[in-house]
Short mmCIF file of C-alpha atoms in Angstrom, two decimals:
data_model
loop_
_atom_site.label_atom_id
_atom_site.label_comp_id
_atom_site.label_asym_id
_atom_site.label_seq_id
_atom_site.Cartn_x
_atom_site.Cartn_y
_atom_site.Cartn_z
CA MET E 1 -22.17 95.78 204.13
CA ASP E 2 -25.24 93.92 202.96
CA SER E 3 -28.21 94.84 205.20
CA PHE E 4 -29.14 91.17 205.65
CA LEU E 5 -25.63 90.35 206.90
CA ALA E 6 -25.55 93.56 208.94
CA PHE E 7 -28.68 92.46 210.83
CA PHE E 8 -26.82 89.41 212.17
CA GLU E 9 -23.42 91.03 212.55
CA ASN E 10 -24.78 94.00 214.55
CA SER E 11 -27.03 91.90 216.80
CA THR E 12 -26.40 91.68 220.54
CA PHE E 13 -26.05 87.90 220.19
CA ALA E 14 -23.23 88.25 217.62
CA GLY E 15 -21.51 90.76 219.92
CA TRP E 16 -21.85 88.30 222.80
CA ILE E 17 -20.13 85.54 220.76
CA ARG E 18 -17.35 87.94 219.73
CA GLY E 19 -16.76 88.74 223.41
CA GLU E 20 -17.76 92.42 223.15
CA LEU E 21 -20.31 92.27 225.98
CA ASP E 22 -19.45 92.40 229.68
CA GLY E 23 -18.57 88.94 230.90
CA SER E 24 -18.58 87.36 227.44
CA THR E 25 -14.78 87.36 226.94
CA LEU E 26 -14.59 83.57 227.19
CA VAL E 27 -17.35 82.79 224.67
CA PHE E 28 -15.27 83.07 221.48
CA PRO E 29 -12.23 81.07 222.76
CA VAL E 30 -14.58 78.34 224.08
CA VAL E 31 -16.48 78.14 220.77
CA VAL E 32 -13.35 77.90 218.59
CA THR E 33 -11.82 75.35 220.99
CA LEU E 34 -14.94 73.15 220.89
CA HIS E 35 -14.87 73.46 217.09
CA THR E 36 -11.28 72.12 217.07
CA ILE E 37 -11.92 69.26 219.55
CA GLY E 38 -14.98 68.21 217.54
CA MET E 39 -12.92 68.34 214.35
CA GLY E 40 -10.27 66.07 215.86
CA PHE E 41 -12.80 63.40 216.83
CA VAL E 42 -15.08 63.47 213.79
CA ALA E 43 -12.36 63.83 211.13
CA GLY E 44 -9.86 61.60 212.94
CA GLY E 45 -12.39 58.93 213.90
CA SER E 46 -13.85 58.91 210.40
CA ALA E 47 -10.31 58.60 209.00
CA ALA E 48 -9.71 55.60 211.31
CA ILE E 49 -12.80 53.86 209.83
CA ASP E 50 -11.58 54.77 206.32
CA LEU E 51 -8.14 53.30 207.03
CA ARG E 52 -9.77 50.10 208.33
CA LEU E 53 -11.91 49.87 205.17
CA LEU E 54 -8.72 50.29 203.11
CA GLY E 55 -7.07 47.33 204.83
CA VAL E 56 -5.22 48.82 207.81
CA ALA E 57 -5.64 46.84 211.07
CA ARG E 58 -7.43 43.99 209.27
CA LYS E 59 -8.10 42.05 212.47
CA LEU E 60 -10.17 44.94 213.79
CA PRO E 61 -13.82 43.78 213.50
CA LEU E 62 -15.57 46.27 211.19
CA GLU E 63 -19.00 45.93 212.74
CA LEU E 64 -17.47 46.83 216.12
CA MET E 65 -15.79 49.94 214.63
CA GLY E 66 -19.38 51.06 214.09
CA ARG E 67 -19.78 51.37 217.88
CA PHE E 68 -17.76 54.60 217.67
CA LEU E 69 -20.23 56.17 215.20
CA PRO E 70 -22.50 57.80 217.84
CA LEU E 71 -19.42 59.56 219.27
CA LEU E 72 -18.37 60.76 215.80
CA TRP E 73 -21.86 62.10 215.03
CA LEU E 74 -21.92 63.82 218.43
CA ALA E 75 -18.64 65.54 217.47
CA PHE E 76 -20.23 66.46 214.11
CA VAL E 77 -23.19 68.09 215.91
CA VAL E 78 -20.82 69.98 218.26
CA ASN E 79 -19.08 71.35 215.17
CA ALA E 80 -22.30 72.23 213.37
CA VAL E 81 -23.51 74.21 216.41
CA SER E 82 -20.15 75.90 217.10
CA GLY E 83 -19.75 76.57 213.37
CA ILE E 84 -23.14 78.29 213.19
CA LEU E 85 -22.17 80.42 216.22
CA LEU E 86 -18.93 81.46 214.46
CA LEU E 87 -20.95 82.28 211.32
CA ILE E 88 -23.36 84.47 213.33
CA ALA E 89 -20.38 86.25 214.94
CA TYR E 90 -18.69 87.07 211.63
CA PRO E 91 -21.23 86.58 208.78
CA THR E 92 -19.65 89.06 206.35
CA LYS E 93 -16.17 87.57 206.77
CA ALA E 94 -17.49 84.07 205.94
CA LEU E 95 -20.20 84.75 203.35
CA THR E 96 -18.07 87.02 201.15
CA ASN E 97 -15.32 84.39 200.98
CA PRO E 98 -15.43 81.73 198.22
CA VAL E 99 -13.41 79.38 200.47
CA PHE E 100 -16.36 79.32 202.91
CA TYR E 101 -18.76 78.00 200.24
CA PHE E 102 -16.23 75.34 199.27
CA LYS E 103 -16.00 74.34 202.95
CA VAL E 104 -19.81 74.05 203.24
CA CYS E 105 -19.86 71.75 200.17
CA MET E 106 -17.10 69.62 201.74
CA ILE E 107 -19.07 69.39 205.03
CA ALA E 108 -22.12 68.06 203.18
CA LEU E 109 -19.97 65.59 201.24
CA ALA E 110 -18.04 64.48 204.35
CA ALA E 111 -21.30 63.89 206.27
CA TRP E 112 -22.72 61.80 203.42
CA LEU E 113 -19.49 59.80 203.13
CA LEU E 114 -19.40 59.20 206.91
CA HIS E 115 -22.97 57.94 206.69
CA ARG E 116 -22.02 55.59 203.82
CA THR E 117 -18.73 54.32 205.29
CA GLY E 118 -20.35 53.92 208.73
CA ASP E 119 -23.16 51.95 207.12
CA ALA E 120 -20.64 49.76 205.25
CA ALA E 121 -18.82 49.07 208.53
CA MET E 122 -22.02 48.26 210.47
CA ARG E 123 -23.34 45.91 207.78
CA ALA E 124 -20.09 43.99 207.40
CA PRO E 125 -20.90 40.36 208.24
CA GLU E 126 -19.51 39.21 211.59
CA GLY E 127 -16.03 37.77 211.32
CA GLU E 128 -15.36 39.27 207.91
CA GLN E 129 -11.76 40.45 207.90
CA GLU E 130 -11.75 42.65 204.83
CA ALA E 131 -13.98 45.05 202.98
CA GLU E 132 -14.11 43.11 199.74
CA VAL E 133 -16.20 45.53 197.76
CA ALA E 134 -14.15 47.93 195.64
CA ASN E 135 -16.95 50.48 195.99
CA THR E 136 -16.41 50.63 199.76
CA LYS E 137 -12.71 51.35 199.26
CA MET E 138 -13.58 54.18 196.85
CA LEU E 139 -15.88 55.66 199.52
CA ALA E 140 -13.05 55.43 202.08
CA ILE E 141 -10.57 57.19 199.76
CA ALA E 142 -13.14 59.88 198.94
CA SER E 143 -13.83 60.36 202.66
CA LEU E 144 -10.11 60.80 203.49
CA GLY E 145 -9.70 63.29 200.63
CA CYS E 146 -12.80 65.14 201.74
CA TRP E 147 -11.57 65.60 205.34
CA ILE E 148 -8.21 66.90 204.06
CA ALA E 149 -9.97 69.41 201.76
CA LEU E 150 -12.40 70.41 204.52
CA ILE E 151 -9.72 71.04 207.17
CA THR E 152 -7.54 72.91 204.64
CA ALA E 153 -10.48 75.16 203.69
CA GLY E 154 -11.34 75.75 207.36
CA ARG E 155 -7.80 76.81 208.17
CA LEU E 156 -7.55 79.08 205.12
CA LEU E 157 -10.69 80.94 206.28
CA ALA E 158 -8.48 82.62 208.88
CA TYR E 159 -6.45 84.12 206.02
CA THR E 160 -9.37 85.66 204.11
CA ARG E 161 -7.93 89.11 204.04
CA ARG E 162 -4.64 87.81 202.75
CA TRP E 163 -6.48 86.00 199.94
CA GLU E 164 -8.02 89.30 198.99
CA MET E 165 -4.61 90.96 199.23
CA LEU E 166 -3.30 88.36 196.81
CA GLY E 167 -5.88 89.65 194.33
CA ILE E 168 -8.31 86.75 194.49
CA PRO E 169 -11.69 88.49 194.20
CA SER E 170 -14.40 87.76 196.77
CA VAL E 171 -18.03 87.10 195.93
CA GLY E 172 -20.77 89.63 196.73
CA MET J 1 12.21 92.73 227.20
CA GLU J 2 15.82 91.91 226.33
CA ILE J 3 16.49 89.12 223.84
CA GLU J 4 18.04 86.25 225.76
CA PRO J 5 20.88 84.11 224.32
CA TRP J 6 18.65 81.10 223.50
CA GLU J 7 16.33 83.31 221.47
CA ALA J 8 19.25 85.06 219.74
CA PHE J 9 20.51 81.61 218.77
CA ILE J 10 17.16 80.54 217.29
CA ARG J 11 16.97 83.79 215.34
CA SER J 12 20.45 83.13 213.93
CA THR J 13 19.46 79.75 212.43
CA ALA J 14 18.76 79.12 208.75
CA LEU J 15 15.37 77.63 209.69
CA HIS J 16 14.29 80.93 211.30
CA THR J 17 15.31 82.88 208.18
CA LEU J 18 13.56 80.37 205.93
CA VAL J 19 10.30 80.37 207.93
CA ARG J 20 10.18 84.19 207.98
CA HIS J 21 10.99 84.44 204.26
CA TYR J 22 8.25 82.04 203.14
CA GLU J 23 5.85 82.85 205.98
CA PRO J 24 2.84 84.04 203.87
CA TRP J 25 2.25 80.55 202.47
CA LEU J 26 4.42 78.33 204.69
CA TRP J 27 2.57 79.33 207.88
CA PRO J 28 -0.98 78.48 206.64
CA LEU J 29 0.39 75.26 205.09
CA CYS J 30 2.01 74.16 208.36
CA GLU J 31 -1.10 75.13 210.33
CA THR J 32 -3.21 72.96 208.04
CA LEU J 33 -0.80 70.02 208.42
CA HIS J 34 -0.83 70.62 212.21
CA TYR J 35 -4.65 70.29 212.24
CA LEU J 36 -4.54 67.16 210.04
CA GLY J 37 -1.91 65.68 212.38
CA LEU J 38 -3.95 66.35 215.51
CA SER J 39 -7.02 64.78 213.91
CA LEU J 40 -5.03 61.66 213.05
CA LEU J 41 -3.69 61.50 216.63
CA LEU J 42 -7.09 61.95 218.29
CA GLY J 43 -8.83 59.64 215.83
CA THR J 44 -6.49 56.70 216.42
CA VAL J 45 -4.96 57.05 219.91
CA GLY J 46 -8.28 58.51 221.14
CA LEU J 47 -10.31 55.52 219.88
CA PHE J 48 -7.74 53.11 221.40
CA ASP J 49 -8.02 54.91 224.75
CA LEU J 50 -11.83 54.76 224.57
CA ARG J 51 -11.71 51.00 223.91
CA VAL J 52 -9.45 50.50 226.95
CA LEU J 53 -11.95 52.56 228.97
CA GLY J 54 -14.74 50.22 227.91
CA VAL J 55 -16.30 51.63 224.69
CA ALA J 56 -16.89 49.01 221.90
CA ARG J 57 -15.79 46.28 224.33
CA GLY J 58 -15.89 43.50 221.71
CA ILE J 59 -12.81 44.90 219.95
CA PRO J 60 -9.58 42.98 220.80
CA PHE J 61 -6.87 45.35 222.11
CA GLN J 62 -4.20 44.06 219.75
CA ALA J 63 -6.46 44.66 216.74
CA ILE J 64 -7.23 48.31 217.53
CA HIS J 65 -3.59 48.86 218.55
CA ARG J 66 -2.70 48.50 214.84
CA LEU J 67 -4.08 52.03 214.36
CA ILE J 68 -1.47 53.51 216.72
CA PRO J 69 1.33 53.89 214.09
CA TRP J 70 -0.97 56.32 212.23
CA GLY J 71 -1.36 58.33 215.43
CA ILE J 72 2.43 58.40 215.82
CA GLY J 73 2.59 59.65 212.21
CA GLY J 74 0.25 62.51 213.16
CA TYR J 75 2.36 63.25 216.24
CA VAL J 76 5.60 63.41 214.21
CA LEU J 77 3.90 65.70 211.66
CA ASN J 78 2.88 68.01 214.51
CA ILE J 79 6.34 68.02 216.10
CA ILE J 80 7.87 69.03 212.73
CA THR J 81 5.29 71.77 212.04
CA GLY J 82 5.50 72.84 215.71
CA ILE J 83 9.27 73.34 215.32
CA VAL J 84 8.58 75.49 212.24
CA PHE J 85 6.21 77.70 214.29
CA PHE J 86 8.59 77.97 217.25
CA PHE J 87 11.63 78.82 215.10
CA GLY J 88 9.61 81.40 213.17
CA HIS J 89 8.40 83.34 216.22
CA PRO J 90 10.17 81.97 219.34
CA ASP J 91 9.15 84.88 221.62
CA GLN J 92 5.45 84.45 220.77
CA TYR J 93 5.55 80.90 222.14
CA PHE J 94 8.15 80.92 224.91
CA TYR J 95 6.60 83.92 226.71
CA ASN J 96 3.06 82.56 226.26
CA ASN J 97 1.39 80.87 229.25
CA ALA J 98 -0.83 78.72 227.00
CA PHE J 99 2.35 77.37 225.33
CA ARG J 100 3.95 76.59 228.72
CA PHE J 101 0.89 74.62 229.80
CA LYS J 102 0.84 72.90 226.41
CA ALA J 103 4.48 71.82 226.89
CA LEU J 104 3.66 70.58 230.41
CA PHE J 105 0.70 68.49 229.19
CA MET J 106 2.83 67.10 226.34
CA ALA J 107 5.49 66.07 228.86
CA ILE J 108 2.87 64.31 231.03
CA ALA J 109 1.49 62.59 227.89
CA GLY J 110 5.05 61.47 227.08
CA LEU J 111 5.63 60.04 230.57
CA ASN J 112 2.25 58.32 230.25
CA VAL J 113 3.44 56.62 227.03
CA VAL J 114 6.55 55.41 228.93
CA ALA J 115 4.29 54.15 231.74
CA PHE J 116 2.26 52.18 229.18
CA TYR J 117 4.99 50.58 227.05
CA GLY J 118 7.83 50.62 229.60
CA THR J 119 5.95 48.55 232.19
CA SER J 120 3.96 45.34 231.85
CA ALA J 121 0.74 47.37 231.31
CA PHE J 122 0.89 46.93 227.52
CA ARG J 123 1.86 43.20 227.57
CA GLU J 124 -0.91 42.54 230.09
CA LEU J 125 -3.43 44.18 227.72
CA ALA J 126 -2.12 42.43 224.60
CA THR J 127 -2.93 38.99 226.04
CA LEU J 128 -6.59 39.92 226.64
CA LYS J 129 -9.21 38.99 224.05
CA GLY J 130 -12.10 41.00 222.65
CA GLY J 131 -14.99 41.44 225.05
CA MET J 132 -12.69 41.49 228.09
CA GLU J 133 -12.35 44.44 230.42
CA ALA J 134 -8.99 46.21 230.71
CA PRO J 135 -7.18 46.17 234.08
CA MET J 136 -7.50 49.31 236.21
CA ARG J 137 -3.87 50.32 235.57
CA ALA J 138 -4.43 50.37 231.79
CA LYS J 139 -7.66 52.33 232.27
CA ILE J 140 -5.86 55.00 234.30
CA ILE J 141 -3.19 55.30 231.59
CA ALA J 142 -5.82 55.51 228.82
CA GLY J 143 -7.83 58.12 230.74
CA THR J 144 -4.66 60.17 231.30
CA SER J 145 -3.78 59.91 227.60
CA LEU J 146 -7.21 61.12 226.50
CA ALA J 147 -7.24 63.97 229.04
CA MET J 148 -3.69 65.09 228.15
CA TRP J 149 -4.13 65.13 224.36
CA VAL J 150 -7.39 67.08 224.64
CA SER J 151 -5.63 69.50 227.04
CA VAL J 152 -2.72 69.89 224.60
CA LEU J 153 -5.27 70.74 221.87
CA ILE J 154 -7.08 73.25 224.11
CA CYS J 155 -3.81 75.02 225.02
CA GLY J 156 -2.75 75.07 221.37
CA ARG J 157 -6.04 76.62 220.33
CA LEU J 158 -5.78 79.22 223.10
CA LEU J 159 -2.21 80.30 222.14
CA THR J 160 -3.47 83.29 220.15
CA PHE J 161 -5.45 84.59 223.14
CA PHE J 162 -2.38 84.61 225.40
CA ARG J 163 0.14 86.34 223.16
CA PRO J 164 2.92 88.18 225.03
CA PRO J 165 2.49 91.98 224.94
CA PHE J 166 5.67 92.49 222.86
CA PHE J 167 7.29 91.41 219.60
CA HIS J 168 11.05 90.94 219.41
#
């Protein structure tokens, strides 16, 4: 194991997250559960805005859809924090897996797309029933695709060892 | 523990054989679809519930209700993938307390849907315009919906921590 990764992996804090310390059994289940609830709200809520931008529920006022953005960003922050905790708990497992780096790229892209689609929704003139700009629809499609890729990558992280068993080499 | 008749039946089905045969890739695929489905459900039904509870009050109920079919799509996707999981490893779910609570919360969520569409609660809401506050009855139903779906998610996530101590 890389000594840099070992420093984190062998720390008391990492052991606490993994539930190895007395009284810390609940930490790991709570962290992964928060990560899943956050995912549901940020990915699902973002997808709802994307669908609206693509023409679903046209009577839904776009600028009012923007009122949900603080909740979605809160869910994003919950997932960033819980994700960092999971990374500290198992750094070697994540950082030696190419799927993890793909997931990180998708997180950055999804955040940027949520910022752009949220901005497009907020700036829609009052009473406008449709996102006329083709560019906005492209952003919405990209956002939907990004969430699908991100969730797929996240789920596949649990199968790291099987990827290696399939002969796909890991980095590092 | 002895294998009971219901479990013997599930293990005799073609679906059980199929799931076990293709498990290495079918299981991760169905898990991924299950997560996409739950996101779609929370992102549409969840936002509707929040509107009924008073968030983004300017939104007309009928307008945001148009998102619900997408939530139903997510629900159906999760029922199908859930059946795949259950038929693959019935003992791992049936003898799991997290699964039993999950089934209970799903049943309450189902009754809650009946309470919403089966009574005048939905029609009452549909006549209200944007900016108006939902009646208390609708708020109770929306709050129950939100609480139940989050509880279903929590129990689902905790399944792996409550595995029965045996494999059939």
